[in-house]
Amino acid sequence: MYEQIARNKRRTVFIVLGTLVFVGAVGYLFGLLFRFGIGGLIVALLIAGVMSLYSYRSGDRLVLRAARARPVTPQEQPRLHNVVEGLAIAAGLPKPAVYVVPEQAPNAFATGRDPQHAAVTVTTGLLEMMNRNELEGVLAHEMSHVKNYDVRMLLVVTTMIGLAALIASMYWNGALRFRSRDARATLVVFAIGIIFTLVAFLVGPIMQMALSRQRESLADASGVELTRNPQGLLSALQKIAQNDKP
């Protein structure tokens, strides 16, 4: 458990550092290309720094907003809050914020930069479908993501991918208007655009999938250890699988 937490923290640092190096290198190339020296590197590092800080401090709010999640009180969802509070006590964690998404597809996720700034979210469809034991199994899985710091790592990766996609879109809008008699300059500009596009739509998602696959199996095991009731999660997964069938 502690090894997994330490590994996730190291991976998060490597992802942020990798982003800084990559964006800095792109900025440096632009500086060389357009002859404004180290200014390109400085601007790029400032952009990368803001991206990293934003993903760390505000990425969870962006994820919740994108999912149309809204916070619910114990009076609105007493069973949900009771289960989350019990699991938080069992895991030795602060109780996370509780959100609900108005959607019928059964789903749940956790987000946040650490256990002190975490949120768990479920859909109304999941709440309607699951009994208490099944809901506890699903939320124990999500609480394990919080405890293992999976949420921080995936939050940073997801936000970085989104920002890379935004930069790629803005970049291509500018690159398509770029005109130069220097064929090498044109080639460099389009090569940089291709790199950002690959990061946003190929490399990033593949890395995200690989990290998710590994962390999901570990969260299953951690969740069962937390509840001491593997049948709850198993029954929940069976219901979700049956619901997904056409």
CSV table of C-alpha atoms in Angstrom, one decimal:
chain,number,residue,atom,x,y,z
A,1,MET,CA,0.0,0.0,0.0
A,2,TYR,CA,2.6,2.5,1.1
A,3,GLU,CA,4.8,1.5,-1.9
A,4,GLN,CA,1.9,2.2,-4.3
A,5,ILE,CA,1.3,5.6,-2.7
A,6,ALA,CA,5.0,6.5,-3.0
A,7,ARG,CA,5.1,5.3,-6.6
A,8,ASN,CA,2.1,7.3,-7.6
A,9,LYS,CA,3.6,10.5,-6.1
A,10,ARG,CA,6.8,9.9,-8.0
A,11,ARG,CA,4.9,9.3,-11.2
A,12,THR,CA,3.1,12.6,-10.7
A,13,VAL,CA,6.3,14.5,-10.3
A,14,PHE,CA,7.8,12.8,-13.4
A,15,ILE,CA,4.7,13.7,-15.5
A,16,VAL,CA,4.9,17.4,-14.4
A,17,LEU,CA,8.7,17.5,-15.0
A,18,GLY,CA,8.2,15.8,-18.4
A,19,THR,CA,5.7,18.4,-19.3
A,20,LEU,CA,8.0,21.2,-18.3
A,21,VAL,CA,10.9,19.7,-20.3
A,22,PHE,CA,8.7,19.1,-23.4
A,23,VAL,CA,7.0,22.5,-23.5
A,24,GLY,CA,10.4,24.2,-22.7
A,25,ALA,CA,12.1,22.4,-25.6
A,26,VAL,CA,9.3,23.5,-28.0
A,27,GLY,CA,9.6,27.1,-26.7
A,28,TYR,CA,13.4,27.0,-27.2
A,29,LEU,CA,13.0,25.8,-30.8
A,30,PHE,CA,10.6,28.7,-31.5
A,31,GLY,CA,13.1,31.1,-30.0
A,32,LEU,CA,15.8,29.8,-32.3
A,33,LEU,CA,13.5,29.8,-35.3
A,34,PHE,CA,12.2,33.3,-34.9
A,35,ARG,CA,15.4,34.8,-33.5
A,36,PHE,CA,14.2,36.0,-30.1
A,37,GLY,CA,16.7,33.9,-28.2
A,38,ILE,CA,16.0,32.5,-24.8
A,39,GLY,CA,12.7,34.4,-24.6
A,40,GLY,CA,10.9,31.4,-26.2
A,41,LEU,CA,12.2,29.1,-23.5
A,42,ILE,CA,11.1,31.5,-20.7
A,43,VAL,CA,7.6,32.0,-22.1
A,44,ALA,CA,7.2,28.3,-22.7
A,45,LEU,CA,8.3,27.4,-19.1
A,46,LEU,CA,5.9,30.0,-17.8
A,47,ILE,CA,3.1,28.4,-19.8
A,48,ALA,CA,4.0,24.9,-18.6
A,49,GLY,CA,4.3,26.1,-15.0
A,50,VAL,CA,0.8,27.6,-15.2
A,51,MET,CA,-0.5,24.4,-16.8
A,52,SER,CA,1.0,22.3,-14.0
A,53,LEU,CA,-0.2,24.5,-11.2
A,54,TYR,CA,-3.7,24.7,-12.7
A,55,SER,CA,-4.0,21.0,-13.1
A,56,TYR,CA,-2.8,20.4,-9.5
A,57,ARG,CA,-4.9,23.1,-7.9
A,58,SER,CA,-8.0,23.3,-10.0
A,59,GLY,CA,-8.1,20.2,-12.2
A,60,ASP,CA,-10.7,18.5,-9.9
A,61,ARG,CA,-13.2,21.4,-10.2
A,62,LEU,CA,-12.7,21.2,-14.0
A,63,VAL,CA,-13.5,17.5,-14.0
A,64,LEU,CA,-16.6,17.9,-11.8
A,65,ARG,CA,-17.8,20.8,-13.9
A,66,ALA,CA,-17.3,18.8,-17.1
A,67,ALA,CA,-19.3,15.9,-15.6
A,68,ARG,CA,-22.1,18.2,-14.6
A,69,ALA,CA,-21.7,17.0,-11.0
A,70,ARG,CA,-23.4,18.9,-8.2
A,71,PRO,CA,-22.7,18.6,-4.4
A,72,VAL,CA,-25.4,16.9,-2.3
A,73,THR,CA,-26.1,17.3,1.4
A,74,PRO,CA,-26.7,14.5,3.9
A,75,GLN,CA,-30.3,15.5,4.0
A,76,GLU,CA,-30.6,15.0,0.2
A,77,GLN,CA,-28.7,11.7,0.1
A,78,PRO,CA,-28.5,10.2,3.6
A,79,ARG,CA,-27.6,6.7,2.5
A,80,LEU,CA,-24.9,7.9,0.2
A,81,HIS,CA,-23.3,10.2,2.8
A,82,ASN,CA,-23.6,7.5,5.4
A,83,VAL,CA,-21.7,5.0,3.2
A,84,VAL,CA,-19.0,7.5,2.3
A,85,GLU,CA,-18.5,8.5,5.9
A,86,GLY,CA,-18.2,4.9,7.1
A,87,LEU,CA,-15.6,4.1,4.4
A,88,ALA,CA,-13.6,7.3,5.2
A,89,ILE,CA,-13.5,6.2,8.9
A,90,ALA,CA,-12.5,2.7,8.0
A,91,ALA,CA,-9.7,4.0,5.6
A,92,GLY,CA,-8.5,6.6,8.1
A,93,LEU,CA,-9.2,9.4,5.7
A,94,PRO,CA,-11.1,12.7,5.9
A,95,LYS,CA,-14.6,12.4,4.5
A,96,PRO,CA,-14.4,13.6,0.8
A,97,ALA,CA,-16.9,15.9,-0.7
A,98,VAL,CA,-19.9,14.0,-2.2
A,99,TYR,CA,-21.3,14.8,-5.7
A,100,VAL,CA,-24.1,13.4,-7.8
A,101,VAL,CA,-24.3,13.5,-11.6
A,102,PRO,CA,-27.9,13.5,-13.1
A,103,GLU,CA,-27.3,10.6,-15.5
A,104,GLN,CA,-28.9,7.2,-15.7
A,105,ALA,CA,-25.8,5.3,-16.7
A,106,PRO,CA,-24.4,3.6,-13.6
A,107,ASN,CA,-21.0,5.1,-12.9
A,108,ALA,CA,-18.8,6.5,-10.1
A,109,PHE,CA,-15.4,8.2,-9.9
A,110,ALA,CA,-13.2,10.0,-7.5
A,111,THR,CA,-11.0,13.1,-8.1
A,112,GLY,CA,-8.8,15.5,-6.1
A,113,ARG,CA,-5.2,16.2,-5.5
A,114,ASP,CA,-5.0,14.4,-2.1
A,115,PRO,CA,-7.2,12.9,0.6
A,116,GLN,CA,-7.7,16.3,2.1
A,117,HIS,CA,-9.1,17.7,-1.2
A,118,ALA,CA,-11.0,14.8,-2.6
A,119,ALA,CA,-14.5,14.2,-4.0
A,120,VAL,CA,-16.4,11.1,-4.8
A,121,THR,CA,-19.1,11.2,-7.5
A,122,VAL,CA,-21.9,8.8,-8.4
A,123,THR,CA,-24.6,9.0,-11.0
A,124,THR,CA,-28.3,8.9,-10.1
A,125,GLY,CA,-28.5,5.7,-12.1
A,126,LEU,CA,-26.0,4.0,-9.9
A,127,LEU,CA,-27.9,5.1,-6.7
A,128,GLU,CA,-31.1,3.7,-8.1
A,129,MET,CA,-29.5,0.4,-9.2
A,130,MET,CA,-27.4,-0.5,-6.1
A,131,ASN,CA,-28.4,-1.8,-2.7
A,132,ARG,CA,-26.3,-0.6,0.3
A,133,ASN,CA,-23.7,-3.4,0.1
A,134,GLU,CA,-23.2,-2.9,-3.6
A,135,LEU,CA,-23.0,0.8,-3.2
A,136,GLU,CA,-20.4,0.3,-0.5
A,137,GLY,CA,-18.4,-2.0,-2.7
A,138,VAL,CA,-18.3,0.6,-5.5
A,139,LEU,CA,-17.4,3.5,-3.2
A,140,ALA,CA,-14.8,1.5,-1.4
A,141,HIS,CA,-13.1,1.1,-4.8
A,142,GLU,CA,-13.2,4.8,-5.4
A,143,MET,CA,-12.0,5.6,-1.8
A,144,SER,CA,-9.0,3.3,-2.5
A,145,HIS,CA,-8.1,5.6,-5.5
A,146,VAL,CA,-8.1,8.5,-3.0
A,147,LYS,CA,-6.1,6.6,-0.4
A,148,ASN,CA,-3.5,5.4,-3.0
A,149,TYR,CA,-3.1,8.9,-4.5
A,150,ASP,CA,-4.3,7.5,-7.9
A,151,VAL,CA,-6.6,10.5,-8.1
A,152,ARG,CA,-3.8,13.0,-8.1
A,153,MET,CA,-1.8,11.2,-10.8
A,154,LEU,CA,-4.8,10.7,-13.1
A,155,LEU,CA,-6.0,14.2,-12.4
A,156,VAL,CA,-2.7,15.7,-13.6
A,157,VAL,CA,-2.5,13.4,-16.6
A,158,THR,CA,-6.2,14.1,-17.6
A,159,THR,CA,-5.8,17.9,-17.2
A,160,MET,CA,-2.5,17.9,-19.1
A,161,ILE,CA,-4.1,16.0,-22.0
A,162,GLY,CA,-7.0,18.5,-22.1
A,163,LEU,CA,-4.6,21.4,-22.1
A,164,ALA,CA,-2.4,19.8,-24.8
A,165,ALA,CA,-5.5,19.4,-27.0
A,166,LEU,CA,-6.4,23.0,-26.4
A,167,ILE,CA,-2.9,24.2,-27.3
A,168,ALA,CA,-2.8,21.9,-30.3
A,169,SER,CA,-6.1,23.4,-31.6
A,170,MET,CA,-4.9,27.0,-31.0
A,171,TYR,CA,-1.5,26.1,-32.6
A,172,TRP,CA,-3.0,24.7,-35.8
A,173,ASN,CA,-5.2,27.8,-36.1
A,174,GLY,CA,-2.1,29.9,-36.1
A,175,ALA,CA,0.2,27.5,-38.0
A,176,LEU,CA,-2.2,27.3,-41.0
A,177,ARG,CA,-1.8,31.1,-41.4
A,178,PHE,CA,2.0,30.8,-41.1
A,179,ARG,CA,3.9,31.9,-44.2
A,180,SER,CA,7.6,31.7,-44.7
A,181,ARG,CA,10.0,31.4,-47.6
A,182,ASP,CA,12.2,29.3,-45.4
A,183,ALA,CA,11.1,25.7,-46.0
A,184,ARG,CA,12.9,24.6,-42.8
A,185,ALA,CA,11.0,27.1,-40.7
A,186,THR,CA,7.7,25.8,-42.2
A,187,LEU,CA,8.7,22.2,-41.5
A,188,VAL,CA,9.6,23.0,-37.9
A,189,VAL,CA,6.4,24.8,-37.3
A,190,PHE,CA,4.3,21.9,-38.6
A,191,ALA,CA,6.5,19.3,-36.8
A,192,ILE,CA,5.8,21.0,-33.5
A,193,GLY,CA,2.1,21.1,-34.2
A,194,ILE,CA,2.1,17.4,-35.0
A,195,ILE,CA,4.0,16.7,-31.7
A,196,PHE,CA,1.3,18.5,-29.7
A,197,THR,CA,-1.4,16.7,-31.5
A,198,LEU,CA,0.1,13.3,-30.9
A,199,VAL,CA,0.5,14.1,-27.2
A,200,ALA,CA,-3.1,15.2,-26.9
A,201,PHE,CA,-4.8,12.5,-29.0
A,202,LEU,CA,-2.5,9.5,-29.0
A,203,VAL,CA,0.4,9.4,-26.5
A,204,GLY,CA,-1.5,11.0,-23.6
A,205,PRO,CA,-4.6,8.8,-23.9
A,206,ILE,CA,-2.5,5.6,-24.3
A,207,MET,CA,-0.6,6.5,-21.2
A,208,GLN,CA,-3.9,7.3,-19.4
A,209,MET,CA,-5.3,3.9,-20.3
A,210,ALA,CA,-2.2,2.1,-19.2
A,211,LEU,CA,-2.2,3.9,-15.8
A,212,SER,CA,-6.0,3.3,-15.4
A,213,ARG,CA,-5.8,-0.4,-16.1
A,214,GLN,CA,-3.1,-0.9,-13.5
A,215,ARG,CA,-4.8,1.3,-10.8
A,216,GLU,CA,-8.2,-0.3,-11.3
A,217,SER,CA,-7.0,-3.8,-10.4
A,218,LEU,CA,-5.2,-2.5,-7.3
A,219,ALA,CA,-8.3,-0.4,-6.3
A,220,ASP,CA,-10.4,-3.6,-6.5
A,221,ALA,CA,-8.1,-5.4,-4.1
A,222,SER,CA,-7.9,-2.4,-1.8
A,223,GLY,CA,-11.6,-1.8,-1.8
A,224,VAL,CA,-12.3,-5.4,-0.8
A,225,GLU,CA,-9.7,-5.1,1.9
A,226,LEU,CA,-11.5,-2.0,3.2
A,227,THR,CA,-15.0,-3.5,3.3
A,228,ARG,CA,-14.1,-7.2,4.0
A,229,ASN,CA,-17.0,-8.0,1.7
A,230,PRO,CA,-16.0,-8.9,-1.8
A,231,GLN,CA,-19.6,-10.0,-2.6
A,232,GLY,CA,-20.7,-6.3,-2.6
A,233,LEU,CA,-18.4,-5.2,-5.3
A,234,LEU,CA,-18.8,-8.4,-7.3
A,235,SER,CA,-22.6,-8.0,-7.3
A,236,ALA,CA,-22.3,-4.4,-8.3
A,237,LEU,CA,-20.0,-5.2,-11.2
A,238,GLN,CA,-22.5,-7.9,-12.4
A,239,LYS,CA,-25.4,-5.5,-12.3
A,240,ILE,CA,-23.4,-2.9,-14.3
A,241,ALA,CA,-22.3,-5.5,-16.8
A,242,GLN,CA,-25.9,-6.6,-17.3
A,243,ASN,CA,-27.0,-3.0,-17.7
A,244,ASP,CA,-24.4,-2.5,-20.4
A,245,LYS,CA,-25.8,-5.3,-22.5
A,246,PRO,CA,-27.9,-4.1,-25.5
